[in-house]
């Protein structure tokens, strides 16, 4: 009897432990099912060798219960998302593109317009953050446009956004090669090959490698920008002995604060908007974030302040140090000689530092190239989940790589070698790239406007279907009105782009300039109308919009938090987290 009683107690204890384990696994599976499942793919045999494992990693991902039904891995953590969010916006648009903006509109237009676009992004990113936490699914904001606005517009937006980064990839590879001409005139094909191989390797290593590379490159950009701001203040105050100008103060910025009148102001407005391209990438990365509830809000809150600091303050210093009349600002925008940051250091006759900052520009271009491949590949994969692209692009291997979508994007990088066609005064590559970029010249505005409009419709439908904001894990503090303001700003950007395309700065109206600036609108309209004819579904009323598929409520996240308690952070870590 005593033995039976002991065996009965042991069985109850075992059943209880097994029940607790099952409960834990079930809760984990509810949030991130694909990461909690076990399979022969995810846990290969111990005897599997390196080369066999390398080959097996390309096998299809195991079946997944994720709400979006895809095999992407949640490998990006908080620090990755922090740097991806800020690094996506700090690049050649700031370091190089601001030079032509300064020449076109003057220092005052430069600072005012970049600040205005920063405010627009403030509203847009918060709206994106709210939806990304509620729906951390493949395709991101393209999926939101498909679901909340109109399937036809979602189709048009997705393809326009994909082509934007698809074309940007080889263009940025060419820019990387041209940047090295600051030191020596080595054949561009050699540098293109080096950077192309590096980007291919990074992408083949998986999303974790992408996050680590972006973390390092973005950290370098942040430190370099802060260092430049400090140096620029010293130069302006006359603290550099090698600068023959001595104390500068506001003497330069007072001359030609505004140039080319209203037309110049509008041109800077458009260029400033393009400079913020990439900020929205965190919406795509949400599907591969390990903890969307904690990571995304933190990234959203900090991105505005960091960008506002880096853009507004650094460009103000550029306006204090470089005259808009400097002829070097209007050179070839692909060359680093037109970077106002490099010119500001050169004007102060500081030896060595121009080369250092030129290296930073190379880092920023590599970062943009890396982001372009990631964004284009994930967008194409997301379109396949919506049946907007061939189903072959749904394929993900066991490391979570959307393999075929990624390979198509990487293969287009070889298009950069067309740069070698520029011989004997022939500018074939420039012409080709200009018209390729014209296909997607407005994709940023379409994207940001769609994010704001999707958020407005989502909020209205959410309320109409009887839901409350308490069900959302993260709520945009500006609400619907913030998205309305952001949407209005994007409409103004489209109007400004139309005006500048029709009446280019320093030129007369002509068909070439107009279509290079506004061809993307025609392409988007063709995609929209074509899909509308193919799929004649009517837009469902707000009361019938699908708000459930892939929805992660506050309670949903709380259940996960209870089973995954976080370690108490030190006071130093809390201070660092609040500031960075």
Coordinates of C-alpha atoms in Angstrom, one line a residue:
X1 CA 0.0 0.0 0.0
X2 CA 2.8 2.4 0.9
X3 CA 4.5 1.7 -2.4
X4 CA 1.3 2.2 -4.3
X5 CA 0.7 5.6 -2.5
X6 CA 4.3 6.7 -3.3
X7 CA 3.9 5.7 -7.0
X8 CA 0.6 7.6 -7.1
X9 CA 2.2 10.8 -5.7
X10 CA 5.1 10.6 -8.1
X11 CA 2.7 10.2 -11.1
X12 CA 0.7 13.3 -9.9
X13 CA 3.9 15.3 -9.6
X14 CA 5.0 14.2 -13.1
X15 CA 1.6 15.0 -14.6
X16 CA 1.7 18.5 -12.9
X17 CA 5.1 19.2 -14.2
X18 CA 4.1 18.1 -17.7
X19 CA 1.0 20.2 -17.5
X20 CA 3.0 23.3 -16.5
X21 CA 5.4 22.7 -19.4
X22 CA 2.6 22.3 -21.8
X23 CA 1.0 25.5 -20.6
X24 CA 4.2 27.4 -21.0
X25 CA 4.8 26.0 -24.5
X26 CA 1.2 26.8 -25.5
X27 CA 1.5 30.4 -24.4
X28 CA 4.7 30.7 -26.2
X29 CA 3.2 29.1 -29.3
X30 CA 0.3 31.6 -29.2
X31 CA 2.7 34.5 -29.7
X32 CA 5.4 33.1 -31.8
X33 CA 4.4 29.6 -32.9
X34 CA 7.1 29.1 -35.5
X35 CA 9.8 29.7 -33.0
X36 CA 8.4 27.3 -30.3
X37 CA 7.8 24.4 -32.6
X38 CA 10.4 21.6 -32.8
X39 CA 11.2 19.7 -36.0
X40 CA 13.9 17.8 -37.7
X41 CA 14.7 20.9 -39.7
X42 CA 15.2 23.2 -36.8
X43 CA 17.2 20.6 -34.7
X44 CA 19.4 18.6 -37.1
X45 CA 21.2 15.5 -35.9
X46 CA 24.3 16.0 -33.8
X47 CA 26.4 14.2 -36.5
X48 CA 25.5 16.7 -39.2
X49 CA 28.7 18.1 -40.6
X50 CA 29.3 21.8 -41.5
X51 CA 28.8 21.4 -45.3
X52 CA 25.8 19.2 -44.9
X53 CA 24.2 21.7 -42.5
X54 CA 25.0 24.5 -44.9
X55 CA 23.1 22.7 -47.6
X56 CA 20.3 21.7 -45.4
X57 CA 19.8 25.3 -44.2
X58 CA 18.4 26.0 -47.7
X59 CA 15.7 23.4 -47.3
X60 CA 12.1 24.7 -46.9
X61 CA 11.1 26.0 -43.5
X62 CA 8.9 23.7 -41.4
X63 CA 5.2 24.2 -41.3
X64 CA 4.3 27.3 -39.2
X65 CA 1.3 28.4 -37.2
X66 CA 2.2 32.1 -37.3
X67 CA -0.8 34.4 -38.0
X68 CA 0.7 35.4 -41.3
X69 CA 1.6 31.8 -42.2
X70 CA 5.2 32.5 -43.2
X71 CA 8.5 31.1 -42.1
X72 CA 10.3 34.3 -41.2
X73 CA 12.3 34.1 -38.0
X74 CA 12.0 36.6 -35.2
X75 CA 15.7 37.3 -34.7
X76 CA 15.8 41.1 -34.5
X77 CA 16.0 42.5 -30.9
X78 CA 15.7 45.9 -29.4
X79 CA 19.2 47.2 -30.2
X80 CA 18.9 46.1 -33.8
X81 CA 15.6 47.9 -34.3
X82 CA 16.9 51.0 -32.7
X83 CA 19.7 51.3 -35.2
X84 CA 17.7 50.1 -38.1
X85 CA 15.1 52.8 -37.5
X86 CA 17.7 55.6 -37.3
X87 CA 20.2 54.2 -39.8
X88 CA 17.6 53.8 -42.5
X89 CA 17.1 57.6 -42.6
X90 CA 20.7 58.9 -42.1
X91 CA 22.5 58.3 -45.4
X92 CA 23.4 59.9 -48.7
X93 CA 20.3 62.0 -48.5
X94 CA 21.7 63.9 -45.6
X95 CA 25.4 63.7 -46.3
X96 CA 25.3 64.4 -50.1
X97 CA 21.8 65.3 -51.2
X98 CA 21.6 68.2 -48.8
X99 CA 24.3 70.0 -50.9
X100 CA 22.1 70.5 -53.9
X101 CA 19.2 71.5 -51.6
X102 CA 21.4 74.2 -50.1
X103 CA 22.3 75.5 -53.5
X104 CA 18.7 75.4 -54.7
X105 CA 16.9 77.0 -51.8
X106 CA 19.5 78.4 -49.4
X107 CA 20.2 77.7 -45.8
X108 CA 16.9 78.9 -44.4
X109 CA 14.9 76.7 -46.8
X110 CA 17.2 73.8 -46.0
X111 CA 16.6 73.9 -42.2
X112 CA 12.9 74.8 -42.4
X113 CA 11.9 72.1 -44.9
X114 CA 13.9 69.3 -43.3
X115 CA 12.3 70.2 -40.0
X116 CA 8.8 70.2 -41.5
X117 CA 9.4 66.8 -43.1
X118 CA 10.7 65.6 -39.7
X119 CA 7.3 66.7 -38.1
X120 CA 5.5 64.8 -40.9
X121 CA 7.5 61.7 -40.1
X122 CA 6.8 62.1 -36.4
X123 CA 3.0 61.6 -37.1
X124 CA 3.6 58.9 -39.7
X125 CA 6.0 56.7 -37.7
X126 CA 3.7 56.8 -34.6
X127 CA 0.8 55.6 -36.7
X128 CA 3.0 52.9 -38.2
X129 CA 4.2 51.9 -34.8
X130 CA 0.6 51.4 -33.5
X131 CA -0.4 49.2 -36.4
X132 CA 2.9 47.3 -36.4
X133 CA 2.5 46.3 -32.8
X134 CA -1.1 45.2 -33.4
X135 CA -0.2 43.4 -36.7
X136 CA 3.5 42.3 -36.7
X137 CA 2.9 40.4 -40.0
X138 CA 4.8 39.9 -43.3
X139 CA 4.4 42.7 -45.7
X140 CA 3.9 45.4 -43.1
X141 CA 2.3 48.6 -44.2
X142 CA 1.7 47.2 -47.7
X143 CA -0.6 44.6 -46.1
X144 CA -2.3 47.4 -44.1
X145 CA -3.1 49.3 -47.3
X146 CA -4.4 46.1 -48.9
X147 CA -6.7 45.4 -46.0
X148 CA -7.8 48.8 -44.8
X149 CA -7.8 51.0 -47.9
X150 CA -8.3 49.0 -51.0
X151 CA -6.8 45.7 -52.4
X152 CA -6.1 47.5 -55.7
X153 CA -4.2 50.3 -54.0
X154 CA -2.3 47.8 -51.8
X155 CA -1.2 46.0 -55.0
X156 CA -0.1 49.3 -56.6
X157 CA 1.7 50.5 -53.5
X158 CA 3.5 47.2 -53.0
X159 CA 4.9 47.0 -56.5
X160 CA 5.8 50.7 -56.5
X161 CA 7.6 50.3 -53.1
X162 CA 9.4 47.1 -54.2
X163 CA 10.6 48.7 -57.5
X164 CA 11.9 51.7 -55.6
X165 CA 14.4 49.6 -53.5
X166 CA 14.9 47.1 -56.3
X167 CA 16.3 49.9 -58.5
X168 CA 18.1 51.6 -55.6
X169 CA 20.3 48.6 -55.0
X170 CA 22.5 48.8 -58.1
X171 CA 22.5 52.6 -58.0
X172 CA 23.9 52.6 -54.5
X173 CA 26.5 50.1 -55.5
X174 CA 27.6 52.5 -58.2
X175 CA 27.6 55.3 -55.7
X176 CA 29.9 53.2 -53.4
X177 CA 32.4 52.9 -56.3
X178 CA 32.3 56.5 -57.2
X179 CA 32.9 57.5 -53.6
X180 CA 36.3 56.0 -53.7
X181 CA 37.4 58.5 -56.4
X182 CA 38.0 60.9 -53.5
X183 CA 41.3 59.0 -53.1
X184 CA 42.1 57.4 -56.4
X185 CA 40.5 56.8 -59.8
X186 CA 40.4 53.0 -59.7
X187 CA 38.1 51.2 -62.1
X188 CA 34.6 51.3 -60.7
X189 CA 33.9 47.7 -61.6
X190 CA 36.4 46.5 -59.0
X191 CA 34.7 48.3 -56.2
X192 CA 31.3 47.3 -57.4
X193 CA 32.4 43.7 -57.3
X194 CA 33.7 44.0 -53.7
X195 CA 30.6 45.6 -52.4
X196 CA 28.3 43.3 -54.3
X197 CA 30.0 40.2 -52.8
X198 CA 29.8 41.7 -49.3
X199 CA 26.1 42.4 -49.6
X200 CA 25.4 39.0 -50.9
X201 CA 27.3 37.4 -48.0
X202 CA 25.4 39.5 -45.4
X203 CA 22.0 38.6 -46.9
X204 CA 22.9 34.9 -47.1
X205 CA 23.8 34.9 -43.4
X206 CA 20.2 35.7 -42.5
X207 CA 18.3 38.4 -40.8
X208 CA 20.4 38.3 -37.6
X209 CA 23.5 39.2 -39.7
X210 CA 21.6 42.0 -41.4
X211 CA 20.7 43.4 -37.9
X212 CA 24.2 43.2 -36.6
X213 CA 25.7 44.9 -39.7
X214 CA 23.1 47.7 -39.5
X215 CA 23.8 48.1 -35.8
X216 CA 27.5 48.6 -36.4
X217 CA 27.1 50.9 -39.5
X218 CA 24.4 53.0 -38.0
X219 CA 26.4 53.4 -34.8
X220 CA 29.3 54.7 -36.9
X221 CA 27.0 57.2 -38.6
X222 CA 25.6 58.4 -35.3
X223 CA 29.0 59.0 -33.8
X224 CA 30.3 60.7 -36.9
X225 CA 27.3 63.1 -37.1
X226 CA 27.6 64.1 -33.5
X227 CA 31.4 64.6 -34.0
X228 CA 30.7 66.8 -37.0
X229 CA 28.3 68.9 -35.1
X230 CA 30.8 69.5 -32.3
X231 CA 33.6 70.3 -34.9
X232 CA 31.3 72.6 -36.9
X233 CA 30.6 74.7 -33.7
X234 CA 34.3 75.0 -33.1
X235 CA 34.9 76.1 -36.8
X236 CA 32.1 78.6 -36.7
X237 CA 33.5 80.2 -33.5
X238 CA 36.9 80.5 -35.0
X239 CA 38.5 77.8 -32.9
X240 CA 40.4 76.1 -35.8
X241 CA 43.9 77.7 -36.3
X242 CA 44.2 76.5 -39.9
X243 CA 40.9 78.2 -40.9
X244 CA 41.8 81.6 -42.4
X245 CA 38.3 82.9 -42.0
X246 CA 38.5 83.1 -38.3
X247 CA 35.2 83.8 -36.5
X248 CA 32.3 83.1 -38.9
X249 CA 29.2 83.4 -36.8
X250 CA 26.1 84.1 -39.0
X251 CA 27.9 86.0 -41.7
X252 CA 27.4 83.3 -44.4
X253 CA 23.9 82.3 -43.5
X254 CA 22.7 85.9 -43.7
X255 CA 23.5 86.0 -47.4
X256 CA 21.1 84.1 -49.6
X257 CA 19.2 82.5 -46.8
X258 CA 16.5 81.9 -49.4
X259 CA 17.4 81.3 -53.1
X260 CA 15.3 80.9 -56.3
X261 CA 12.2 82.1 -54.5
X262 CA 9.2 79.9 -53.9
X263 CA 10.4 77.4 -56.6
X264 CA 13.6 76.9 -54.7
X265 CA 11.7 76.4 -51.4
X266 CA 9.5 73.7 -53.0
X267 CA 12.5 71.9 -54.5
X268 CA 14.1 71.6 -51.1
X269 CA 10.8 70.4 -49.7
X270 CA 10.9 67.5 -52.1
X271 CA 14.6 66.7 -51.6
X272 CA 14.1 66.7 -47.8
X273 CA 11.3 64.2 -48.1
X274 CA 13.5 61.8 -50.2
X275 CA 16.2 62.1 -47.5
X276 CA 13.9 60.6 -44.9
X277 CA 13.4 57.5 -47.1
X278 CA 13.9 54.3 -45.2
X279 CA 12.5 55.5 -41.9
X280 CA 9.5 53.2 -42.5
X281 CA 11.6 50.1 -42.8
X282 CA 10.8 49.2 -39.1
X283 CA 7.3 48.4 -40.3
X284 CA 8.6 45.7 -42.5
X285 CA 11.1 44.5 -39.9
X286 CA 8.2 44.0 -37.4
X287 CA 7.6 40.5 -38.8
X288 CA 11.1 39.5 -37.7
X289 CA 11.2 41.2 -34.3
X290 CA 11.5 39.1 -31.2
X291 CA 9.3 41.2 -29.0
X292 CA 7.1 43.7 -31.0
X293 CA 5.4 45.0 -27.9
X294 CA 8.6 46.3 -26.3
X295 CA 10.9 46.8 -29.3
X296 CA 8.7 48.7 -31.8
X297 CA 7.3 51.4 -29.4
X298 CA 10.8 52.1 -28.2
X299 CA 12.1 52.5 -31.7
X300 CA 9.2 54.7 -32.7
X301 CA 9.6 57.0 -29.7
X302 CA 13.3 57.6 -30.2
X303 CA 13.5 57.8 -34.0
X304 CA 12.0 61.3 -34.2
X305 CA 14.2 62.9 -31.6
X306 CA 17.4 61.4 -33.0
X307 CA 16.6 62.4 -36.6
X308 CA 15.4 65.8 -35.6
X309 CA 18.7 66.3 -33.7
X310 CA 20.9 64.9 -36.4
X311 CA 19.2 66.6 -39.4
X312 CA 18.2 69.9 -38.0
X313 CA 21.3 70.7 -36.0
X314 CA 23.8 69.4 -38.5
X315 CA 22.1 71.1 -41.4
X316 CA 22.0 74.4 -39.5
X317 CA 25.7 74.1 -39.0
X318 CA 26.2 73.4 -42.7
X319 CA 24.3 76.6 -43.5
X320 CA 26.6 78.5 -41.1
X321 CA 29.8 77.2 -42.8
X322 CA 29.0 76.7 -46.5
X323 CA 27.7 79.4 -49.0
X324 CA 24.8 78.3 -51.2
X325 CA 26.7 80.0 -54.0
X326 CA 29.6 77.5 -53.9
X327 CA 29.8 75.9 -57.4
X328 CA 30.9 72.6 -56.0
X329 CA 27.5 72.0 -54.5
X330 CA 25.9 71.6 -57.9
X331 CA 28.3 69.0 -59.2
X332 CA 27.5 65.4 -59.8
X333 CA 25.5 64.3 -56.8
X334 CA 27.0 60.8 -56.9
X335 CA 30.4 62.2 -56.1
X336 CA 31.6 63.0 -52.6
X337 CA 33.0 66.3 -53.7
X338 CA 29.5 67.7 -53.5
X339 CA 29.0 66.7 -49.9
X340 CA 28.6 69.8 -47.9
X341 CA 30.0 67.9 -44.8
X342 CA 33.3 67.2 -46.6
X343 CA 33.4 70.7 -48.0
X344 CA 32.9 72.3 -44.6
X345 CA 35.9 70.4 -43.2
X346 CA 38.0 71.1 -46.3
X347 CA 37.3 74.9 -46.0
X348 CA 38.7 74.8 -42.5
X349 CA 41.9 73.2 -43.9
X350 CA 41.9 70.4 -41.4
X351 CA 44.2 67.7 -42.8
X352 CA 43.0 64.1 -42.7
X353 CA 39.5 64.7 -41.5
X354 CA 37.9 65.1 -45.0
X355 CA 39.1 61.6 -45.8
X356 CA 37.7 60.3 -42.5
X357 CA 34.3 61.8 -43.2
X358 CA 34.4 60.5 -46.8
X359 CA 34.8 57.0 -45.2
X360 CA 31.7 57.7 -43.2
X361 CA 29.8 58.5 -46.4
X362 CA 31.0 55.2 -47.8
X363 CA 29.7 53.5 -44.6
X364 CA 26.3 55.3 -45.0
X365 CA 26.0 54.2 -48.6
X366 CA 26.8 50.6 -47.7
X367 CA 24.1 50.8 -45.0
X368 CA 21.6 52.1 -47.6
X369 CA 22.6 49.3 -50.0
X370 CA 22.2 46.7 -47.3
X371 CA 18.8 48.1 -46.3
X372 CA 17.7 48.2 -50.0
X373 CA 18.2 44.5 -50.4
X374 CA 16.5 43.6 -47.2
X375 CA 13.5 45.9 -47.9
X376 CA 13.1 44.8 -51.5
X377 CA 13.3 41.1 -50.7
X378 CA 10.9 41.3 -47.7
X379 CA 8.5 43.4 -49.8
X380 CA 8.4 40.9 -52.6
X381 CA 7.9 38.1 -50.1
X382 CA 5.1 40.0 -48.5
X383 CA 3.4 40.5 -51.8
X384 CA 3.5 36.8 -52.4
X385 CA 1.6 36.2 -49.2
X386 CA -1.1 38.5 -50.6
X387 CA -1.0 36.7 -54.0
X388 CA 0.3 39.9 -55.6
X389 CA 3.5 38.2 -56.8
X390 CA 4.2 34.6 -57.9
X391 CA 3.9 32.0 -55.2
X392 CA 7.5 30.9 -55.6
X393 CA 8.5 34.0 -53.7
X394 CA 6.7 32.6 -50.6
X395 CA 9.6 30.1 -50.2
X396 CA 11.5 30.5 -46.9
X397 CA 14.3 28.2 -45.9
X398 CA 14.9 26.9 -42.4
X399 CA 16.9 29.9 -41.4
X400 CA 13.9 32.1 -42.2
X401 CA 15.4 33.6 -45.4
X402 CA 12.9 34.4 -48.2
X403 CA 15.4 32.7 -50.5
X404 CA 13.9 33.2 -54.0
X405 CA 12.8 36.8 -53.3
X406 CA 16.2 37.6 -52.0
X407 CA 18.0 36.0 -54.9
X408 CA 16.0 38.0 -57.4
X409 CA 17.0 41.3 -55.7
X410 CA 20.6 40.3 -55.3
X411 CA 20.8 39.3 -59.0
X412 CA 19.7 42.7 -60.1
X413 CA 22.7 44.2 -58.3
X414 CA 24.8 43.0 -61.3
X415 CA 23.0 45.7 -63.2
X416 CA 25.4 48.2 -61.6
X417 CA 28.1 47.1 -64.1
X418 CA 26.2 49.1 -66.7
X419 CA 28.2 52.0 -65.3
X420 CA 31.1 50.7 -67.4
X421 CA 29.1 51.7 -70.5
X422 CA 30.1 55.4 -69.8
X423 CA 32.9 55.6 -72.2
X424 CA 34.1 58.4 -74.6
X425 CA 31.6 60.8 -73.2
X426 CA 28.7 58.4 -73.4
X427 CA 26.3 58.6 -70.5
X428 CA 24.2 55.5 -71.1
X429 CA 24.2 54.4 -67.4
X430 CA 23.1 57.9 -66.2
X431 CA 20.2 57.9 -68.6
X432 CA 19.1 54.4 -67.7
X433 CA 19.3 55.0 -64.0
X434 CA 17.5 58.3 -64.2
X435 CA 14.5 56.7 -65.9
X436 CA 14.5 53.7 -63.7
X437 CA 14.4 56.0 -60.6
X438 CA 11.6 58.0 -62.3
X439 CA 9.4 54.9 -62.2
X440 CA 9.4 55.1 -58.4
X441 CA 10.2 58.8 -57.7
X442 CA 7.0 59.2 -55.6
X443 CA 7.0 55.9 -53.8
X444 CA 8.0 57.5 -50.5
X445 CA 5.0 59.8 -50.6
X446 CA 2.6 57.0 -51.6
X447 CA 4.0 54.9 -48.8
X448 CA 3.8 57.5 -46.0
X449 CA 0.3 58.7 -47.1
X450 CA -0.9 55.1 -47.2
X451 CA 0.4 54.5 -43.7
X452 CA -1.5 57.5 -42.4
X453 CA -4.7 56.7 -44.3
X454 CA -4.6 53.1 -43.2
X455 CA -4.3 54.2 -39.6
X456 CA -7.2 56.5 -39.9
X457 CA -9.5 53.8 -41.4
X458 CA -8.2 51.2 -38.9
X459 CA -9.1 53.4 -36.0
X460 CA -12.5 54.3 -37.3
X461 CA -13.3 50.6 -38.1
X462 CA -11.9 49.5 -34.8
X463 CA -14.3 51.8 -32.9
X464 CA -17.2 50.9 -35.2
X465 CA -16.8 47.2 -34.5
X466 CA -17.1 47.8 -30.8
X467 CA -13.4 47.7 -29.8
X468 CA -11.7 50.1 -27.4
X469 CA -8.1 51.5 -27.3
X470 CA -7.5 49.4 -24.2
X471 CA -7.2 46.4 -26.4
X472 CA -4.2 47.9 -28.2
X473 CA -0.7 47.2 -26.8
X474 CA 0.6 50.5 -28.1
X475 CA -1.4 53.6 -28.9
X476 CA -0.2 56.6 -31.0
X477 CA -0.5 59.6 -28.7
X478 CA -1.6 61.8 -31.7
X479 CA -4.4 59.5 -32.6
X480 CA -6.4 59.9 -35.8
X481 CA -5.7 63.7 -36.0
X482 CA -2.0 63.1 -36.1
X483 CA -2.4 60.8 -39.0
X484 CA -4.7 63.3 -40.7
X485 CA -1.9 65.9 -40.4
X486 CA 0.7 63.4 -41.7
X487 CA -1.6 62.6 -44.6
X488 CA -2.1 66.3 -45.4
X489 CA 1.7 66.8 -45.4
X490 CA 2.2 64.0 -47.9
X491 CA -0.4 65.6 -50.2
X492 CA 1.5 68.9 -50.0
X493 CA 4.7 67.0 -50.9
X494 CA 3.0 65.5 -54.0
X495 CA 1.8 69.0 -55.0
X496 CA 5.3 70.5 -54.5
X497 CA 6.9 67.6 -56.5
X498 CA 4.4 68.3 -59.4
X499 CA 5.2 72.0 -59.3
X500 CA 9.0 71.4 -59.4
X501 CA 8.7 68.8 -62.1
X502 CA 6.6 71.1 -64.2
X503 CA 8.8 74.2 -63.5
X504 CA 12.3 72.9 -62.8
X505 CA 14.8 75.1 -60.9
X506 CA 17.1 76.9 -63.3
X507 CA 15.2 75.7 -66.4
X508 CA 12.1 75.9 -68.5
X509 CA 9.2 73.5 -68.6
X510 CA 10.0 70.4 -70.6
X511 CA 8.6 66.9 -71.0
X512 CA 11.8 65.1 -69.9
X513 CA 12.1 66.8 -66.5
X514 CA 8.4 66.5 -65.8
X515 CA 8.2 62.7 -66.5
X516 CA 11.4 62.0 -64.6
X517 CA 9.8 63.7 -61.6
X518 CA 6.2 62.5 -62.0
X519 CA 6.3 59.3 -64.0
X520 CA 5.8 57.2 -60.9
X521 CA 2.2 58.6 -60.5
X522 CA 1.3 57.3 -64.0
X523 CA 2.9 53.9 -63.2
X524 CA 1.0 53.7 -59.9
X525 CA -2.3 54.6 -61.6
X526 CA -1.7 51.8 -64.2
X527 CA -1.1 49.2 -61.5
X528 CA -4.2 50.4 -59.6
X529 CA -6.5 50.4 -62.6
X530 CA -5.1 47.1 -63.9
X531 CA -5.7 45.3 -60.6
X532 CA -9.1 46.9 -60.3
X533 CA -10.1 45.4 -63.7
X534 CA -8.7 42.0 -62.7
X535 CA -10.2 41.9 -59.2
X536 CA -13.5 43.7 -59.1
X537 CA -14.2 43.3 -55.4
X538 CA -15.9 46.2 -53.7
X539 CA -14.4 47.8 -50.7
X540 CA -16.1 46.3 -47.7
X541 CA -17.9 48.6 -45.2
X542 CA -16.0 49.6 -42.1
X543 CA -18.2 47.2 -40.0
X544 CA -16.9 44.3 -42.1
X545 CA -13.2 45.1 -42.4
X546 CA -11.0 42.2 -41.3
X547 CA -9.5 43.3 -38.0
X548 CA -8.8 39.8 -36.6
X549 CA -6.3 38.1 -38.8
X550 CA -2.9 38.5 -37.3
X551 CA -4.2 40.8 -34.5
X552 CA -2.1 40.9 -31.3
X553 CA -4.0 42.5 -28.5
X554 CA -2.7 43.9 -25.3
X555 CA -4.0 40.8 -23.4
X556 CA -2.2 38.6 -26.0
X557 CA 1.1 40.2 -25.2
X558 CA 0.5 40.2 -21.4
X559 CA 0.0 36.4 -21.4
X560 CA 3.4 36.1 -23.0
X561 CA 5.0 38.5 -20.5
X562 CA 3.7 36.5 -17.6
X563 CA 5.5 33.4 -18.8
X564 CA 8.6 35.3 -19.8
X565 CA 9.6 37.6 -16.9
X566 CA 12.4 40.0 -17.7
X567 CA 15.5 40.5 -15.5
X568 CA 15.5 43.7 -13.5
X569 CA 17.8 46.1 -15.2
X570 CA 20.4 48.2 -13.4
X571 CA 19.8 52.0 -12.9
X572 CA 22.5 52.7 -15.4
X573 CA 20.8 50.5 -18.0
X574 CA 17.5 52.3 -17.4
X575 CA 19.1 55.7 -17.8
X576 CA 20.8 54.6 -21.0
X577 CA 17.5 53.2 -22.3
X578 CA 15.6 56.4 -21.7
X579 CA 18.2 58.5 -23.4
X580 CA 19.2 56.3 -26.4

